[in-house]
Amino acid sequence: MNPRRVVATGTFDILHPGHLYYLKESKKMGDELWVIVARDANVKHKPCPIIPEEQRRQIVAALKPVDQAILGDQTDMFRPIKEIQPDVITIGFNQHFDVPTLRQQLIERGLAPEIVRIGKYEDGDLCSSRYVVQRIINVRGKNDENRV
Amino acid sequence: MNPRRVVATGTFDILHPGHLYYLKESKKMGDELWVIVARDANVKHKPCPIIPEEQRRQIVAALKPVDQAILGDQTDMFRPIKEIQPDVITIGFNQHFDVPTLRQQLIERGLAPEIVRIGKYEDGDLCSSRYVVQRIINVRGKNDENRV
């Protein structure tokens, strides 16, 4: 029997336990977790990532729940999904996909994976890359640059 | 035969490929990699970490080369090393230990691990937590806070 493939997606800019929770829960949905890491050029709904895309991919690939981490396609977000042929696609609690629309777009491409939304990780103070960034600006941005 | 235990240490504030390189190279020195993650209160030679200690520990523990990640002791840095009884201690290229002094301090505590300095990772633009922090301040610190 083929392994049950799960696809998770995200930017994974500055890694925090909320990311780990999403990836661990995603892995539980199958046997192989593939992560599609967003390209720098495609992050448009929030500020451009701090960490360059290849470094973000390397760090995600080094995490225990992750079997494969690849960069997304710059023009067709469905191309890697067609190649992976996942049985499940997981969506993070704060990812702005409309599930019925996504399902329809997948069907049009001959794909019918289960779509699972992973809940929010409720523990930890800094479980958002943008809070980490804001904290850095608050804590360090006003200091002597030589100390940073 | 007992597994050959390796101890690596560090703050691991904002994870980058330089950290991964240090941990992967450390793991190659033995069978089990234990990482002692610096306590917030003990980081005195550079600014206080951005990410709280328990979150830093969780992220390090989730990395493939790492078998165990524990927090350091707030008053005696040798206590966890005595408990782990490592065969090897690895030192990062930018960690300011004087190796003969460290070796002497270990001998006084009945420990004689091999001490190995891991070289610098030469690839990647942002292989330093402090460069990442500086980039955040440069790129985002001057923007509208709502965008961050």
CSV table of N, CA and C in Angstrom, one decimal, chain A residues 14-17 20 47-52 55 58-59 61-64 66 121 124-126 130 132-137 140-141 145 147-148, chain B residues 14-17 20 47-52 55 58-59 61-64 66 121 124-126 130 132-137 140-141 145 147-148:
chain,number,residue,atom,x,y,z
A,14,ILE,N,10.1,32.8,11.0
A,14,ILE,CA,10.9,32.7,12.3
A,14,ILE,C,10.2,31.6,13.1
A,15,LEU,N,10.9,30.5,13.2
A,15,LEU,CA,10.2,29.3,13.7
A,15,LEU,C,9.8,29.4,15.2
A,16,HIS,N,8.6,29.0,15.5
A,16,HIS,CA,8.1,29.1,16.9
A,16,HIS,C,7.3,27.8,17.1
A,17,PRO,N,6.9,27.5,18.4
A,17,PRO,CA,6.2,26.3,18.7
A,17,PRO,C,4.9,26.2,18.0
A,20,LEU,N,5.6,24.2,15.0
A,20,LEU,CA,5.9,22.8,15.3
A,20,LEU,C,4.6,22.1,15.6
A,47,PRO,N,4.1,41.1,5.4
A,47,PRO,CA,5.4,41.6,4.9
A,47,PRO,C,6.3,40.5,4.4
A,48,CYS,N,7.2,40.9,3.5
A,48,CYS,CA,8.2,39.9,3.0
A,48,CYS,C,8.9,39.2,4.1
A,49,PRO,N,9.2,37.9,4.0
A,49,PRO,CA,9.9,37.2,5.0
A,49,PRO,C,11.3,37.8,5.4
A,50,ILE,N,11.7,37.6,6.6
A,50,ILE,CA,13.0,38.1,7.1
A,50,ILE,C,14.1,37.1,6.6
A,51,ILE,N,13.8,35.8,6.8
A,51,ILE,CA,14.8,34.7,6.4
A,51,ILE,C,14.6,34.3,5.0
A,52,PRO,N,15.6,34.3,4.2
A,52,PRO,CA,15.5,33.9,2.8
A,52,PRO,C,14.9,32.5,2.6
A,55,GLN,N,16.9,29.2,3.2
A,55,GLN,CA,17.2,29.0,4.6
A,55,GLN,C,15.9,28.5,5.3
A,58,GLN,N,15.5,24.9,4.5
A,58,GLN,CA,16.5,24.0,5.2
A,58,GLN,C,16.0,23.8,6.7
A,59,ILE,N,15.6,24.8,7.3
A,59,ILE,CA,15.2,24.7,8.7
A,59,ILE,C,14.0,23.8,8.8
A,61,ALA,N,13.1,21.5,6.8
A,61,ALA,CA,13.5,20.1,6.4
A,61,ALA,C,14.2,19.4,7.6
A,62,ALA,N,14.7,20.2,8.5
A,62,ALA,CA,15.5,19.6,9.6
A,62,ALA,C,14.6,19.2,10.8
A,63,LEU,N,13.3,19.5,10.7
A,63,LEU,CA,12.4,19.2,11.8
A,63,LEU,C,11.9,17.7,11.8
A,64,LYS,N,11.8,17.1,12.9
A,64,LYS,CA,11.5,15.7,13.0
A,64,LYS,C,10.2,15.3,12.3
A,66,VAL,N,9.0,16.3,9.6
A,66,VAL,CA,9.0,16.6,8.2
A,66,VAL,C,9.8,15.6,7.4
A,121,TYR,N,-2.6,26.4,18.3
A,121,TYR,CA,-1.7,26.0,19.4
A,121,TYR,C,-1.9,27.0,20.5
A,124,GLY,N,2.2,29.2,24.9
A,124,GLY,CA,3.4,29.9,24.5
A,124,GLY,C,3.1,31.4,24.2
A,125,ASP,N,4.1,32.2,24.5
A,125,ASP,CA,3.9,33.6,24.4
A,125,ASP,C,4.1,34.1,23.0
A,126,LEU,N,5.0,33.5,22.3
A,126,LEU,CA,5.5,34.1,21.0
A,126,LEU,C,5.3,33.1,19.9
A,130,ARG,N,5.1,37.3,13.5
A,130,ARG,CA,5.0,38.8,13.6
A,130,ARG,C,5.1,39.3,15.0
A,132,VAL,N,7.0,37.9,17.2
A,132,VAL,CA,8.5,37.9,17.4
A,132,VAL,C,9.2,39.1,16.8
A,133,VAL,N,8.8,39.4,15.6
A,133,VAL,CA,9.4,40.6,14.9
A,133,VAL,C,9.0,41.8,15.7
A,134,GLN,N,7.8,42.0,16.2
A,134,GLN,CA,7.4,43.2,16.9
A,134,GLN,C,8.2,43.2,18.2
A,135,ARG,N,8.4,42.1,18.9
A,135,ARG,CA,9.2,42.1,20.1
A,135,ARG,C,10.6,42.5,19.9
A,136,ILE,N,11.2,42.1,18.8
A,136,ILE,CA,12.6,42.5,18.5
A,136,ILE,C,12.6,44.0,18.3
A,137,ILE,N,11.7,44.5,17.6
A,137,ILE,CA,11.7,46.0,17.3
A,137,ILE,C,11.5,46.7,18.7
A,140,ARG,N,14.8,45.7,21.0
A,140,ARG,CA,16.2,46.0,20.5
A,140,ARG,C,16.2,47.2,19.6
A,141,GLY,N,15.1,47.5,19.0
A,141,GLY,CA,15.2,48.6,18.0
A,141,GLY,C,15.6,49.9,18.5
A,145,GLU,N,22.9,50.3,18.3
A,145,GLU,CA,22.9,49.2,17.3
A,145,GLU,C,24.1,48.3,17.5
A,147,ARG,N,24.9,46.9,20.1
A,147,ARG,CA,24.6,45.8,21.1
A,147,ARG,C,23.7,44.7,20.4
A,148,VAL,N,23.2,45.1,19.2
A,148,VAL,CA,22.2,44.1,18.6
A,148,VAL,C,23.0,43.0,18.0
B,14,ILE,N,17.2,32.6,17.5
B,14,ILE,CA,16.4,32.6,16.3
B,14,ILE,C,17.2,31.6,15.4
B,15,LEU,N,16.5,30.5,15.1
B,15,LEU,CA,17.2,29.4,14.5
B,15,LEU,C,17.6,29.7,13.0
B,16,HIS,N,18.8,29.4,12.7
B,16,HIS,CA,19.3,29.6,11.3
B,16,HIS,C,20.2,28.4,10.9
B,17,PRO,N,20.5,28.3,9.6
B,17,PRO,CA,21.3,27.1,9.2
B,17,PRO,C,22.7,26.9,9.8
B,20,LEU,N,22.0,24.6,12.6
B,20,LEU,CA,21.8,23.3,12.1
B,20,LEU,C,23.1,22.6,11.8
B,47,PRO,N,22.9,40.4,24.1
B,47,PRO,CA,21.6,40.8,24.6
B,47,PRO,C,20.7,39.6,24.9
B,48,CYS,N,19.8,39.8,25.9
B,48,CYS,CA,18.9,38.8,26.3
B,48,CYS,C,18.1,38.2,25.1
B,49,PRO,N,17.9,36.9,25.1
B,49,PRO,CA,17.2,36.2,24.0
B,49,PRO,C,15.8,36.8,23.7
B,50,ILE,N,15.4,36.8,22.4
B,50,ILE,CA,14.1,37.2,22.0
B,50,ILE,C,13.1,36.1,22.4
B,51,ILE,N,13.4,34.9,22.1
B,51,ILE,CA,12.5,33.8,22.3
B,51,ILE,C,12.7,33.2,23.7
B,52,PRO,N,11.6,33.1,24.5
B,52,PRO,CA,11.8,32.5,25.9
B,52,PRO,C,12.4,31.1,25.9
B,55,GLN,N,10.6,27.9,24.9
B,55,GLN,CA,10.3,27.8,23.5
B,55,GLN,C,11.5,27.5,22.7
B,58,GLN,N,12.1,23.8,23.1
B,58,GLN,CA,11.2,22.9,22.3
B,58,GLN,C,11.6,22.9,20.8
B,59,ILE,N,12.0,24.0,20.3
B,59,ILE,CA,12.4,24.0,18.9
B,59,ILE,C,13.7,23.2,18.7
B,61,ALA,N,14.7,20.7,20.4
B,61,ALA,CA,14.3,19.3,20.6
B,61,ALA,C,13.6,18.7,19.4
B,62,ALA,N,13.0,19.6,18.6
B,62,ALA,CA,12.3,19.1,17.4
B,62,ALA,C,13.2,18.9,16.2
B,63,LEU,N,14.5,19.2,16.3
B,63,LEU,CA,15.4,19.1,15.2
B,63,LEU,C,15.9,17.6,15.1
B,64,LYS,N,16.0,17.2,13.8
B,64,LYS,CA,16.4,15.8,13.6
B,64,LYS,C,17.7,15.3,14.2
B,66,VAL,N,18.9,16.0,17.0
B,66,VAL,CA,18.9,16.2,18.5
B,66,VAL,C,18.1,15.1,19.1
B,121,TYR,N,30.1,27.5,9.6
B,121,TYR,CA,29.2,27.2,8.4
B,121,TYR,C,29.4,28.4,7.5
B,124,GLY,N,25.1,30.8,3.3
B,124,GLY,CA,23.9,31.5,3.8
B,124,GLY,C,24.2,32.9,4.3
B,125,ASP,N,23.2,33.7,4.1
B,125,ASP,CA,23.4,35.1,4.3
B,125,ASP,C,23.1,35.5,5.8
B,126,LEU,N,22.2,34.7,6.4
B,126,LEU,CA,21.7,35.2,7.7
B,126,LEU,C,22.0,34.1,8.8
B,130,ARG,N,22.0,37.5,15.6
B,130,ARG,CA,22.1,39.0,15.7
B,130,ARG,C,21.9,39.6,14.3
B,132,VAL,N,20.0,38.4,12.0
B,132,VAL,CA,18.6,38.4,11.7
B,132,VAL,C,17.9,39.5,12.5
B,133,VAL,N,18.2,39.7,13.7
B,133,VAL,CA,17.6,40.7,14.5
B,133,VAL,C,17.9,42.1,13.9
B,134,GLN,N,19.1,42.3,13.4
B,134,GLN,CA,19.4,43.6,12.8
B,134,GLN,C,18.6,43.8,11.5
B,135,ARG,N,18.5,42.7,10.8
B,135,ARG,CA,17.7,42.8,9.5
B,135,ARG,C,16.3,43.2,9.8
B,136,ILE,N,15.7,42.6,10.9
B,136,ILE,CA,14.3,42.9,11.2
B,136,ILE,C,14.2,44.4,11.5
B,137,ILE,N,15.2,44.9,12.3
B,137,ILE,CA,15.1,46.3,12.7
B,137,ILE,C,15.2,47.2,11.5
B,140,ARG,N,11.9,46.3,9.0
B,140,ARG,CA,10.6,46.5,9.5
B,140,ARG,C,10.5,47.6,10.5
B,141,GLY,N,11.6,47.9,11.2
B,141,GLY,CA,11.5,48.8,12.3
B,141,GLY,C,11.0,50.2,11.9
B,145,GLU,N,3.8,50.2,12.1
B,145,GLU,CA,3.7,49.1,13.0
B,145,GLU,C,2.6,48.1,12.7
B,147,ARG,N,1.8,47.0,9.9
B,147,ARG,CA,2.2,46.0,8.9
B,147,ARG,C,3.1,44.9,9.4
B,148,VAL,N,3.6,45.1,10.6
B,148,VAL,CA,4.6,44.1,11.1
B,148,VAL,C,3.8,42.9,11.7
